[in-house]
PDB file of C-alpha atoms in Angstrom:
ATOM      1  CA  MET O  22      -0.009  -0.075  -0.463  1.00 49.00           C
ATOM      2  CA  ALA O  23       1.380   3.756  -0.394  1.00 47.00           C
ATOM      3  CA  LYS O  24       1.113   6.555   1.455  1.00 49.00           C
ATOM      4  CA  THR O  25      -2.613   7.902   2.627  1.00 44.00           C
ATOM      5  CA  GLY O  26      -4.013   9.674  -0.414  1.00 46.00           C
ATOM      6  CA  TYR O  27      -0.678   8.641  -3.116  1.00 56.00           C
ATOM      7  CA  GLY O  28      -2.229   5.466  -3.835  1.00 79.00           C
ATOM      8  CA  LYS O  29      -5.022   4.192  -6.390  1.00 86.00           C
ATOM      9  CA  ARG O  30      -8.114   6.529  -5.913  1.00 88.00           C
ATOM     10  CA  SER O  31     -11.374   5.548  -7.761  1.00 88.00           C
ATOM     11  CA  ALA O  32     -12.890   8.258  -9.394  1.00 86.00           C
ATOM     12  CA  GLY O  33     -16.383   7.335  -8.982  1.00 81.00           C
ATOM     13  CA  ASP O  34     -19.610   6.841 -10.958  1.00 79.00           C
ATOM     14  CA  GLU O  35     -18.526   3.880 -13.061  1.00 77.00           C
ATOM     15  CA  ASP O  36     -20.303   1.514 -14.644  1.00 72.00           C
ATOM     16  CA  PRO O  37     -20.999  -2.311 -13.217  1.00 76.00           C
ATOM     17  CA  HIS O  38     -18.373  -4.783 -13.485  1.00 75.00           C
ATOM     18  CA  ALA O  39     -18.759  -6.562 -17.330  1.00 73.00           C
ATOM     19  CA  ASP O  40     -17.034  -8.546 -19.520  1.00 69.00           C
ATOM     20  CA  ALA O  41     -16.916  -6.298 -21.911  1.00 74.00           C
ATOM     21  CA  ASP O  42     -14.949  -3.915 -19.645  1.00 78.00           C
ATOM     22  CA  PHE O  43     -11.666  -3.306 -21.570  1.00 86.00           C
ATOM     23  CA  ALA O  44     -12.785  -4.901 -24.823  1.00 85.00           C
ATOM     24  CA  HIS O  45     -11.334  -1.473 -26.521  1.00 86.00           C
ATOM     25  CA  LEU O  46      -8.262  -1.888 -25.837  1.00 88.00           C
ATOM     26  CA  ASP O  47      -5.395  -4.196 -27.111  1.00 86.00           C
ATOM     27  CA  GLY O  48      -3.919  -7.064 -25.542  1.00 85.00           C
ATOM     28  CA  ARG O  49      -1.306  -5.574 -22.986  1.00 89.00           C
ATOM     29  CA  GLU O  50      -3.237  -2.559 -22.340  1.00 91.00           C
ATOM     30  CA  ARG O  51      -6.313  -4.867 -21.194  1.00 90.00           C
ATOM     31  CA  ASP O  52      -4.303  -6.959 -19.215  1.00 90.00           C
ATOM     32  CA  LEU O  53      -3.057  -4.183 -17.340  1.00 91.00           C
ATOM     33  CA  ALA O  54      -6.349  -3.047 -16.948  1.00 91.00           C
ATOM     34  CA  VAL O  55      -7.775  -5.520 -15.314  1.00 91.00           C
ATOM     35  CA  PHE O  56      -5.435  -5.944 -13.079  1.00 92.00           C
ATOM     36  CA  ILE O  57      -5.483  -1.958 -11.974  1.00 91.00           C
ATOM     37  CA  ASP O  58      -8.843  -2.349 -11.722  1.00 90.00           C
ATOM     38  CA  HIS O  59      -8.904  -5.384  -9.350  1.00 89.00           C
ATOM     39  CA  LEU O  60      -5.987  -3.476  -7.107  1.00 89.00           C
ATOM     40  CA  GLN O  61      -7.325  -1.826  -3.660  1.00 88.00           C
ATOM     41  CA  ASP O  62      -7.919   1.715  -3.102  1.00 86.00           C
ATOM     42  CA  GLY O  63      -4.612   3.171  -1.540  1.00 85.00           C
ATOM     43  CA  HIS O  64      -2.481   0.388  -4.064  1.00 88.00           C
ATOM     44  CA  ALA O  65       0.611   2.056  -5.141  1.00 88.00           C
ATOM     45  CA  MET O  66       0.571   3.111  -8.362  1.00 88.00           C
ATOM     46  CA  GLY O  67       3.961   3.854  -9.798  1.00 88.00           C
ATOM     47  CA  TYR O  68       4.625   1.758 -12.831  1.00 89.00           C
ATOM     48  CA  LYS O  69       7.681   0.089 -11.228  1.00 91.00           C
ATOM     49  CA  ALA O  70       5.290  -1.038  -8.151  1.00 90.00           C
ATOM     50  CA  ILE O  71       3.112  -2.358 -11.112  1.00 91.00           C
ATOM     51  CA  ALA O  72       5.439  -3.812 -13.176  1.00 91.00           C
ATOM     52  CA  ALA O  73       7.114  -5.304  -9.864  1.00 91.00           C
ATOM     53  CA  GLU O  74       3.635  -7.486  -9.018  1.00 91.00           C
ATOM     54  CA  HIS O  75       2.580  -8.217 -12.545  1.00 89.00           C
ATOM     55  CA  PRO O  76       3.812 -11.800 -13.755  1.00 87.00           C
ATOM     56  CA  ARG O  77       3.855 -10.857 -17.151  1.00 87.00           C
ATOM     57  CA  TYR O  78       5.081  -7.474 -17.978  1.00 89.00           C
ATOM     58  CA  GLY O  79       8.213  -5.216 -16.879  1.00 90.00           C
ATOM     59  CA  GLN O  80       8.879  -2.207 -16.150  1.00 90.00           C
ATOM     60  CA  GLN O  81       9.238  -0.192 -19.021  1.00 90.00           C
ATOM     61  CA  ALA O  82       6.010  -2.306 -21.091  1.00 90.00           C
ATOM     62  CA  THR O  83       4.086  -1.317 -18.123  1.00 91.00           C
ATOM     63  CA  ARG O  84       5.211   2.280 -18.215  1.00 91.00           C
ATOM     64  CA  ALA O  85       4.179   2.087 -21.723  1.00 90.00           C
ATOM     65  CA  ALA O  86       0.924   0.293 -21.257  1.00 91.00           C
ATOM     66  CA  MET O  87      -0.510   2.610 -18.671  1.00 92.00           C
ATOM     67  CA  ALA O  88       0.292   5.576 -20.792  1.00 91.00           C
ATOM     68  CA  LEU O  89      -2.029   4.313 -23.319  1.00 92.00           C
ATOM     69  CA  LEU O  90      -4.352   3.619 -20.445  1.00 93.00           C
ATOM     70  CA  THR O  91      -4.348   7.537 -19.553  1.00 92.00           C
ATOM     71  CA  ASP O  92      -4.976   8.276 -22.849  1.00 91.00           C
ATOM     72  CA  ALA O  93      -7.950   5.524 -23.345  1.00 90.00           C
ATOM     73  CA  GLY O  94      -9.554   7.932 -20.538  1.00 91.00           C
ATOM     74  CA  HIS O  95      -8.819   5.392 -17.740  1.00 92.00           C
ATOM     75  CA  LEU O  96      -6.260   7.315 -16.075  1.00 91.00           C
ATOM     76  CA  HIS O  97      -5.634  10.107 -14.613  1.00 92.00           C
ATOM     77  CA  ARG O  98      -2.966  12.061 -12.489  1.00 91.00           C
ATOM     78  CA  ILE O  99      -3.931  15.215 -10.531  1.00 91.00           C
ATOM     79  CA  ARG O 100      -1.619  17.433  -8.518  1.00 89.00           C
ATOM     80  CA  GLU O 101      -3.105  19.056  -5.260  1.00 89.00           C
ATOM     81  CA  HIS O 102      -2.316  21.950  -3.169  1.00 89.00           C
ATOM     82  CA  ILE O 103      -3.005  21.492   0.332  1.00 87.00           C
ATOM     83  CA  THR O 104      -3.793  23.765   3.003  1.00 88.00           C
ATOM     84  CA  VAL O 105      -3.596  22.036   6.780  1.00 84.00           C
ATOM     85  CA  GLU O 106      -5.819  24.619   9.656  1.00 81.00           C
ATOM     86  CA  ASP O 107      -2.120  24.344  11.623  1.00 80.00           C
ATOM     87  CA  GLY O 108      -0.765  26.442   8.557  1.00 81.00           C
ATOM     88  CA  ALA O 109       0.934  23.544   6.873  1.00 84.00           C
ATOM     89  CA  MET O 110       0.953  23.443   3.019  1.00 86.00           C
ATOM     90  CA  ARG O 111       1.974  20.465   0.457  1.00 85.00           C
ATOM     91  CA  TRP O 112       1.559  19.639  -3.045  1.00 86.00           C
ATOM     92  CA  VAL O 113      -0.123  15.585  -3.087  1.00 85.00           C
ATOM     93  CA  THR O 114      -0.013  13.821  -6.931  1.00 86.00           C
ATOM     94  CA  ARG O 115      -3.048  11.744  -7.051  1.00 88.00           C
ATOM     95  CA  THR O 116      -3.828   8.779  -9.886  1.00 90.00           C
ATOM     96  CA  TYR O 117      -7.750   8.218 -10.148  1.00 92.00           C
ATOM     97  CA  TRP O 118      -8.787   5.180 -11.843  1.00 92.00           C
ATOM     98  CA  SER O 119     -12.009   5.163 -13.694  1.00 91.00           C
ATOM     99  CA  ARG O 120     -13.261   1.855 -15.131  1.00 90.00           C
ATOM    100  CA  THR O 121     -15.567   3.650 -17.529  1.00 89.00           C
ATOM    101  CA  PRO O 122     -13.164   5.251 -20.444  1.00 90.00           C
ATOM    102  CA  ARG O 123     -14.024   9.203 -19.873  1.00 91.00           C
ATOM    103  CA  SER O 124     -13.223  12.007 -22.184  1.00 91.00           C
ATOM    104  CA  ALA O 125     -10.734  14.741 -21.773  1.00 90.00           C
ATOM    105  CA  ALA O 126     -13.675  17.206 -21.120  1.00 92.00           C
ATOM    106  CA  TRP O 127     -14.892  15.108 -18.448  1.00 92.00           C
ATOM    107  CA  TRP O 128     -11.775  14.752 -16.570  1.00 91.00           C
ATOM    108  CA  GLU O 129     -11.056  18.374 -17.158  1.00 90.00           C
ATOM    109  CA  GLU O 130     -14.358  18.967 -15.004  1.00 91.00           C
ATOM    110  CA  PHE O 131     -13.167  16.364 -12.338  1.00 91.00           C
ATOM    111  CA  ALA O 132     -10.082  18.225 -11.644  1.00 89.00           C
ATOM    112  CA  ARG O 133     -11.977  21.001 -10.930  1.00 89.00           C
ATOM    113  CA  SER O 134     -14.619  19.602  -9.000  1.00 88.00           C
ATOM    114  CA  ARG O 135     -11.704  18.850  -6.651  1.00 87.00           C
ATOM    115  CA  ASN O 136     -11.018  22.392  -5.709  1.00 85.00           C
ATOM    116  CA  GLY O 137     -11.920  23.675  -2.609  1.00 81.00           C
ATOM    117  CA  ARG O 138     -13.028  19.968  -0.953  1.00 83.00           C
ATOM    118  CA  ILE O 139     -12.125  19.059   2.305  1.00 80.00           C
ATOM    119  CA  VAL O 140     -10.104  16.023   2.319  1.00 77.00           C
ATOM    120  CA  THR O 141      -9.200  15.175   5.757  1.00 69.00           C
ATOM    121  CA  ASP O 142     -11.138  11.927   7.227  1.00 53.00           C
ATOM    122  CA  GLY O 143     -12.763  12.104  10.283  1.00 37.00           C
ATOM    123  CA  TYR O 144     -12.510  16.137  10.843  1.00 36.00           C
ATOM    124  CA  ARG O 145     -13.461  17.446  13.847  1.00 35.00           C
ATOM    125  CA  SER O 146     -13.454  21.449  13.430  1.00 36.00           C
ATOM    126  CA  GLY O 147     -10.505  23.185  15.093  1.00 35.00           C
ATOM    127  CA  LEU O 148     -10.279  26.685  13.697  1.00 32.00           C
ATOM    128  CA  ALA O 149     -13.827  28.469  13.655  1.00 28.00           C
ATOM    129  CA  ARG O 150     -15.111  30.073  10.502  1.00 32.00           C
ATOM    130  CA  PRO O 151     -15.114  34.257  10.316  1.00 31.00           C
ATOM    131  CA  GLU O 152     -19.033  34.110  10.660  1.00 31.00           C
ATOM    132  CA  GLU O 153     -19.589  31.237  13.443  1.00 32.00           C
ATOM    133  CA  ALA O 154     -16.971  33.336  15.366  1.00 31.00           C
ATOM    134  CA  GLU O 155     -19.137  36.568  15.028  1.00 34.00           C
ATOM    135  CA  GLU O 156     -22.449  34.843  16.115  1.00 35.00           C
ATOM    136  CA  GLU O 157     -20.787  34.053  19.556  1.00 35.00           C
ATOM    137  CA  ILE O 158     -20.111  37.515  20.257  1.00 33.00           C
ATOM    138  CA  HIS O 159     -23.075  39.330  21.834  1.00 38.00           C
ATOM    139  CA  GLU O 160     -23.332  41.440  24.767  1.00 42.00           C
ATOM    140  CA  ARG O 161     -23.769  40.002  28.016  1.00 44.00           C
ATOM    141  CA  GLU O 162     -25.532  40.991  31.140  1.00 50.00           C
ATOM    142  CA  PRO O 163     -23.159  42.148  34.073  1.00 54.00           C
ATOM    143  CA  VAL O 164     -23.893  39.219  36.864  1.00 53.00           C
ATOM    144  CA  GLU O 165     -23.223  39.548  40.711  1.00 56.00           C
ATOM    145  CA  PRO O 166     -20.256  37.570  41.492  1.00 56.00           C
ATOM    146  CA  ALA O 167     -21.093  34.262  43.035  1.00 54.00           C
ATOM    147  CA  GLU O 168     -19.812  32.890  46.464  1.00 59.00           C
ATOM    148  CA  PRO O 169     -16.987  30.679  45.874  1.00 64.00           C
ATOM    149  CA  GLN O 170     -17.815  27.110  45.423  1.00 78.00           C
ATOM    150  CA  HIS O 171     -16.217  24.518  47.392  1.00 82.00           C
ATOM    151  CA  SER O 172     -14.474  21.434  45.445  1.00 88.00           C
ATOM    152  CA  ASP O 173     -15.347  18.134  45.832  1.00 89.00           C
ATOM    153  CA  ALA O 174     -12.572  17.048  47.766  1.00 88.00           C
ATOM    154  CA  TYR O 175     -13.146  19.732  50.205  1.00 90.00           C
ATOM    155  CA  ARG O 176     -17.255  19.014  50.625  1.00 90.00           C
ATOM    156  CA  THR O 177     -15.914  15.375  51.349  1.00 90.00           C
ATOM    157  CA  LEU O 178     -13.583  16.275  54.305  1.00 90.00           C
ATOM    158  CA  ALA O 179     -16.071  18.452  55.685  1.00 90.00           C
ATOM    159  CA  GLY O 180     -18.671  15.728  55.768  1.00 90.00           C
ATOM    160  CA  LEU O 181     -16.869  13.466  58.464  1.00 89.00           C
ATOM    161  CA  ARG O 182     -18.213  14.822  60.732  1.00 88.00           C
ATOM    162  CA  ASP O 183     -21.842  13.824  59.945  1.00 89.00           C
ATOM    163  CA  ALA O 184     -19.704  10.594  58.569  1.00 88.00           C
ATOM    164  CA  ASP O 185     -17.923  10.104  62.304  1.00 88.00           C
ATOM    165  CA  ARG O 186     -18.067  12.113  65.602  1.00 88.00           C
ATOM    166  CA  ARG O 187     -14.985  11.360  66.418  1.00 89.00           C
ATOM    167  CA  MET O 188     -13.669  12.927  62.985  1.00 89.00           C
ATOM    168  CA  PRO O 189     -14.930  17.017  63.089  1.00 89.00           C
ATOM    169  CA  LEU O 190     -12.451  18.382  60.980  1.00 90.00           C
ATOM    170  CA  SER O 191     -12.349  22.306  61.211  1.00 90.00           C
ATOM    171  CA  GLU O 192     -12.117  24.458  58.207  1.00 90.00           C
ATOM    172  CA  ARG O 193      -8.248  25.421  58.104  1.00 91.00           C
ATOM    173  CA  ASP O 194      -7.721  21.302  57.902  1.00 90.00           C
ATOM    174  CA  CYS O 195     -10.250  21.027  55.203  1.00 90.00           C
ATOM    175  CA  ARG O 196      -8.265  23.518  53.141  1.00 90.00           C
ATOM    176  CA  SER O 197      -5.034  21.782  54.388  1.00 90.00           C
ATOM    177  CA  LEU O 198      -5.843  18.809  53.427  1.00 90.00           C
ATOM    178  CA  GLU O 199      -8.169  19.563  50.272  1.00 91.00           C
ATOM    179  CA  ALA O 200      -5.187  19.158  47.786  1.00 91.00           C
ATOM    180  CA  LEU O 201      -4.450  15.009  49.403  1.00 91.00           C
ATOM    181  CA  ALA O 202      -8.306  14.157  49.179  1.00 90.00           C
ATOM    182  CA  ALA O 203      -8.218  15.705  45.369  1.00 91.00           C
ATOM    183  CA  GLU O 204      -4.751  13.664  44.427  1.00 91.00           C
ATOM    184  CA  TRP O 205      -7.220  10.512  45.989  1.00 89.00           C
ATOM    185  CA  LEU O 206      -9.862  11.555  43.105  1.00 90.00           C
ATOM    186  CA  SER O 207      -7.748  12.184  40.510  1.00 89.00           C
ATOM    187  CA  ARG O 208      -6.143   8.539  40.995  1.00 86.00           C
ATOM    188  CA  GLY O 209      -9.805   7.173  40.280  1.00 87.00           C
ATOM    189  CA  SER O 210     -11.271   7.122  44.426  1.00 89.00           C
ATOM    190  CA  THR O 211     -14.873   8.147  45.262  1.00 91.00           C
ATOM    191  CA  PRO O 212     -15.944  10.202  48.181  1.00 90.00           C
ATOM    192  CA  GLU O 213     -17.059   7.303  49.815  1.00 92.00           C
ATOM    193  CA  ASP O 214     -13.780   5.728  49.391  1.00 91.00           C
ATOM    194  CA  ILE O 215     -12.010   8.918  51.402  1.00 90.00           C
ATOM    195  CA  THR O 216     -14.546   8.681  53.749  1.00 90.00           C
ATOM    196  CA  ARG O 217     -14.544   4.916  54.423  1.00 91.00           C
ATOM    197  CA  ALA O 218     -10.693   5.145  54.456  1.00 89.00           C
ATOM    198  CA  LEU O 219     -10.818   7.998  57.255  1.00 90.00           C
ATOM    199  CA  THR O 220     -13.477   6.683  59.037  1.00 88.00           C
ATOM    200  CA  GLU O 221     -13.072   2.628  59.763  1.00 89.00           C
ATOM    201  CA  GLY O 222     -11.091   1.408  62.566  1.00 87.00           C
ATOM    202  CA  LEU O 223     -10.615   4.638  64.513  1.00 88.00           C
ATOM    203  CA  PRO O 224      -9.691   4.419  67.792  1.00 89.00           C
ATOM    204  CA  PRO O 225     -12.001   5.144  71.080  1.00 88.00           C
ATOM    205  CA  GLU O 226     -10.966   8.666  70.909  1.00 88.00           C
ATOM    206  CA  VAL O 227      -9.061  10.703  68.234  1.00 87.00           C
ATOM    207  CA  THR O 228      -7.469  13.814  70.029  1.00 89.00           C
ATOM    208  CA  ASN O 229      -6.118  15.052  66.583  1.00 91.00           C
ATOM    209  CA  PRO O 230      -8.426  14.563  63.601  1.00 89.00           C
ATOM    210  CA  GLY O 231      -6.765  16.689  61.284  1.00 90.00           C
ATOM    211  CA  GLY O 232      -3.130  15.161  61.885  1.00 90.00           C
ATOM    212  CA  PHE O 233      -5.114  11.701  62.478  1.00 90.00           C
ATOM    213  CA  ALA O 234      -6.814  12.202  58.905  1.00 90.00           C
ATOM    214  CA  ARG O 235      -3.625  13.691  56.524  1.00 91.00           C
ATOM    215  CA  LYS O 236      -1.425  10.338  57.941  1.00 91.00           C
ATOM    216  CA  ARG O 237      -4.059   8.283  56.765  1.00 90.00           C
ATOM    217  CA  LEU O 238      -4.189   9.948  53.039  1.00 91.00           C
ATOM    218  CA  GLU O 239      -1.034  10.041  52.861  1.00 91.00           C
ATOM    219  CA  ASN O 240      -0.090   6.034  54.049  1.00 90.00           C
ATOM    220  CA  CYS O 241      -3.425   4.896  52.151  1.00 89.00           C
ATOM    221  CA  MET O 242      -3.183   6.814  48.894  1.00 90.00           C
ATOM    222  CA  PRO O 243      -4.556   4.498  45.957  1.00 89.00           C
ATOM    223  CA  PRO O 244      -1.736   4.257  42.951  1.00 88.00           C
ATOM    224  CA  LYS O 245      -1.977   6.641  40.096  1.00 83.00           C
ATOM    225  CA  LYS O 246      -4.143   5.505  36.848  1.00 75.00           C
ATOM    226  CA  ALA O 247      -2.144   4.082  33.852  1.00 69.00           C
ATOM    227  CA  LYS O 248      -2.227   6.945  31.051  1.00 67.00           C
ATOM    228  CA  VAL O 249      -4.237   6.174  28.497  1.00 65.00           C
ATOM    229  CA  ARG O 250      -2.576   8.328  25.473  1.00 69.00           C
ATOM    230  CA  GLN O 251      -5.834  10.027  23.385  1.00 67.00           C
ATOM    231  CA  LYS O 252      -5.272  10.017  19.820  1.00 69.00           C
ATOM    232  CA  LYS O 253      -5.053  13.042  18.436  1.00 69.00           C
ATOM    233  CA  ALA O 254      -7.936  14.064  16.212  1.00 70.00           C
ATOM    234  CA  PRO O 255      -6.777  14.374  12.557  1.00 71.00           C
ATOM    235  CA  LEU O 256      -6.015  18.482  11.662  1.00 74.00           C
ATOM    236  CA  ARG O 257      -8.553  19.792   8.362  1.00 81.00           C
ATOM    237  CA  ALA O 258      -7.013  19.721   5.351  1.00 85.00           C
ATOM    238  CA  ARG O 259      -8.706  21.853   2.425  1.00 86.00           C
ATOM    239  CA  ILE O 260      -7.921  21.576  -1.610  1.00 88.00           C
ATOM    240  CA  ASP O 261      -7.473  25.137  -2.760  1.00 88.00           C
ATOM    241  CA  ARG O 262      -5.617  24.344  -5.968  1.00 89.00           C
ATOM    242  CA  VAL O 263      -5.324  21.634  -8.621  1.00 91.00           C
ATOM    243  CA  VAL O 264      -3.087  20.922 -11.140  1.00 91.00           C
ATOM    244  CA  ARG O 265      -3.732  18.087 -14.085  1.00 91.00           C
ATOM    245  CA  VAL O 266      -0.210  16.039 -14.366  1.00 90.00           C
ATOM    246  CA  CYS O 267       1.147  14.391 -17.468  1.00 91.00           C
ATOM    247  CA  GLY O 268       1.079  10.720 -16.776  1.00 88.00           C
ATOM    248  CA  THR O 269       4.380   9.608 -17.894  1.00 88.00           C
ATOM    249  CA  CYS O 270       6.912  12.300 -17.115  1.00 87.00           C
ATOM    250  CA  ASP O 271       5.208  14.388 -14.302  1.00 83.00           C
ATOM    251  CA  ALA O 272       5.465  17.639 -16.509  1.00 88.00           C
ATOM    252  CA  ASP O 273       1.804  20.157 -15.367  1.00 87.00           C
ATOM    253  CA  GLU O 274      -0.415  22.264 -17.451  1.00 88.00           C
ATOM    254  CA  ARG O 275       1.822  25.253 -15.809  1.00 88.00           C
ATOM    255  CA  THR O 276       4.529  24.510 -17.868  1.00 88.00           C
ATOM    256  CA  ALA O 277       3.003  21.938 -20.355  1.00 89.00           C
ATOM    257  CA  GLU O 278      -0.136  21.544 -22.551  1.00 89.00           C
ATOM    258  CA  ILE O 279      -2.210  18.474 -21.324  1.00 89.00           C
ATOM    259  CA  ILE O 280      -4.081  16.552 -24.086  1.00 88.00           C
ATOM    260  CA  GLN O 281      -6.161  13.721 -22.438  1.00 88.00           C
ATOM    261  CA  GLY O 282      -3.629  13.116 -19.391  1.00 90.00           C
ATOM    262  CA  LEU O 283      -0.385  13.160 -21.237  1.00 91.00           C
ATOM    263  CA  CYS O 284       1.729  16.158 -22.491  1.00 91.00           C
ATOM    264  CA  ARG O 285       2.494  16.823 -25.948  1.00 89.00           C
ATOM    265  CA  GLU O 286       6.332  15.228 -26.144  1.00 89.00           C
ATOM    266  CA  CYS O 287       4.496  12.482 -24.241  1.00 90.00           C
ATOM    267  CA  ARG O 288       2.428  12.006 -27.028  1.00 89.00           C
ATOM    268  CA  VAL O 289       5.009  12.229 -29.823  1.00 89.00           C
ATOM    269  CA  GLU O 290       7.084   9.397 -27.888  1.00 87.00           C
ATOM    270  CA  LEU O 291       4.357   6.816 -27.776  1.00 85.00           C
ATOM    271  CA  GLY O 292       3.140   7.512 -31.619  1.00 84.00           C
ATOM    272  CA  LEU O 293      -0.037   8.678 -30.550  1.00 85.00           C
ATOM    273  CA  GLU O 294       0.401  12.129 -32.264  1.00 83.00           C
ATOM    274  CA  THR O 295       2.812  13.887 -35.076  1.00 83.00           C
ATOM    275  CA  PRO O 296       5.243  17.194 -33.804  1.00 82.00           C
ATOM    276  CA  GLU O 297       2.863  18.817 -35.486  1.00 79.00           C
ATOM    277  CA  GLY O 298      -0.263  17.455 -33.750  1.00 76.00           C
ATOM    278  CA  GLU O 299      -2.194  15.217 -35.917  1.00 79.00           C
ATOM    279  CA  ARG O 300      -3.168  12.178 -33.913  1.00 80.00           C
ATOM    280  CA  ILE O 301      -1.980   8.780 -35.555  1.00 76.00           C
ATOM    281  CA  PRO O 302      -4.439   6.422 -35.972  1.00 72.00           C
ATOM    282  CA  GLN O 303      -3.698   3.241 -33.983  1.00 65.00           C
ATOM    283  CA  LEU O 304      -4.241  -0.003 -35.584  1.00 56.00           C
ATOM    284  CA  PRO O 305      -5.489  -2.640 -33.217  1.00 56.00           C
ATOM    285  CA  GLU O 306      -4.121  -6.015 -33.450  1.00 54.00           C
ATOM    286  CA  THR O 307      -7.078  -7.752 -35.262  1.00 55.00           C
ATOM    287  CA  PHE O 308      -6.409  -5.453 -38.113  1.00 53.00           C
ATOM    288  CA  LEU O 309      -2.741  -6.150 -38.572  1.00 53.00           C
ATOM    289  CA  GLY O 310      -1.865  -9.069 -41.342  1.00 54.00           C
ATOM    290  CA  ARG O 311      -0.703 -11.783 -39.005  1.00 60.00           C
ATOM    291  CA  PRO O 312       0.041 -11.772 -35.585  1.00 62.00           C
ATOM    292  CA  LEU O 313       2.335 -10.261 -33.421  1.00 64.00           C
ATOM    293  CA  PRO O 314       5.988 -12.303 -33.242  1.00 67.00           C
ATOM    294  CA  SER O 315       6.573 -14.062 -30.542  1.00 69.00           C
ATOM    295  CA  ALA O 316       9.840 -13.010 -28.531  1.00 68.00           C
ATOM    296  CA  GLU O 317      11.762 -16.664 -29.335  1.00 74.00           C
ATOM    297  CA  GLU O 318      10.475 -15.466 -33.299  1.00 76.00           C
ATOM    298  CA  VAL O 319      12.006 -11.870 -32.956  1.00 74.00           C
ATOM    299  CA  HIS O 320      15.151 -13.614 -31.327  1.00 76.00           C
ATOM    300  CA  GLU O 321      15.514 -15.822 -34.776  1.00 82.00           C
ATOM    301  CA  TRP O 322      15.330 -13.398 -37.077  1.00 81.00           C
ATOM    302  CA  ALA O 323      17.915 -10.872 -35.100  1.00 80.00           C
ATOM    303  CA  ALA O 324      19.738 -14.338 -35.575  1.00 82.00           C
ATOM    304  CA  ARG O 325      19.728 -14.499 -39.282  1.00 83.00           C
ATOM    305  CA  VAL O 326      20.158 -11.109 -39.729  1.00 81.00           C
ATOM    306  CA  ARG O 327      23.493 -10.853 -38.121  1.00 80.00           C
ATOM    307  CA  ALA O 328      24.456 -14.182 -39.694  1.00 81.00           C
ATOM    308  CA  ALA O 329      23.843 -12.681 -43.192  1.00 80.00           C
ATOM    309  CA  GLY O 330      26.070  -9.595 -42.640  1.00 76.00           C
ATOM    310  CA  GLY O 331      28.776 -11.955 -41.313  1.00 77.00           C
ATOM    311  CA  LEU O 332      28.846 -10.428 -37.631  1.00 74.00           C
ATOM    312  CA  ARG O 333      30.284 -13.586 -35.205  1.00 62.00           C
ATOM    313  CA  SER O 334      27.290 -14.246 -32.439  1.00 55.00           C
ATOM    314  CA  PRO O 335      26.411 -17.604 -31.153  1.00 55.00           C
ATOM    315  CA  GLY O 336      23.477 -17.451 -32.742  1.00 45.00           C
ATOM    316  CA  GLY O 337      24.846 -16.500 -36.310  1.00 41.00           C
ATOM    317  CA  LEU O 338      27.408 -19.350 -36.024  1.00 45.00           C
ATOM    318  CA  ALA O 339      25.012 -21.656 -34.970  1.00 45.00           C
ATOM    319  CA  LEU O 340      22.592 -20.683 -37.703  1.00 43.00           C
ATOM    320  CA  ARG O 341      25.329 -20.768 -40.739  1.00 43.00           C
ATOM    321  CA  LYS O 342      26.309 -24.037 -39.223  1.00 45.00           C
ATOM    322  CA  GLY O 343      22.767 -25.053 -40.035  1.00 46.00           C
ATOM    323  CA  GLY O 344      23.398 -24.161 -43.405  1.00 44.00           C
ATOM    324  CA  VAL O 345      21.527 -20.840 -43.405  1.00 41.00           C
TER     325      VAL O 345
END
């Protein structure tokens, strides 16, 4: 799998699977299209990664086939500029796949529709929009200061007098012991646990309730709870600029003309167009006079050419010994 956001991404709104999905493609491109179509979203889409897993085609064959799939409207690369709410910015190149062949106009509209989208999964708002912040600002009526509220720890200590008459803590005792009782509560104890710890097993007479309570709170302190690391919420990210990228050489439309996912130079290199921009018709395999030669036939013909030219090579020697 590629890093999040960098692998295969389905363009969506596709036709359901059918036997004739890629019948319009030639053999090699058809094999690669079926292979890519069955990859999970997020799978690495570089031609080297695809070639490493495909059992039949190497890197250069895969690179050429993926370029032709781009020209056929199945693949498209888009570079998106993303701004995160913490101020970080970065460019991300995404490879989109469509089982249904798409036109150049469809991909252009698809790229434009990406601009302005929120791309962070599980977003939780962290920055208030200006209009939201303004709604929260309103005039407040003056409020009379309220009496200070005592903490749960203080109220628990003050209530010991009612739980057991031998533990009448003064206000000074409650204030000095409040931090210890609050530590008990922070470690998961309840007010009832503190009351029980300070009243169970008391001697018949307690001459110093404050000192007795401090000693018990310190000596019987419960252990700290194990810290649970909270997963940080993902930051909000927004696409604020989109440019289309050549599927072969990585040039983008700011520096090169992108035609159906490929720049002009790559289209000429692949034999799709002339240098003047005229499209070269592609002959399907079914229109050829005979099937394409196999690898063994190519090697045999090369050996015959070497032998005819008098080149000394193992293949040529073998053929000349055979009487060619």
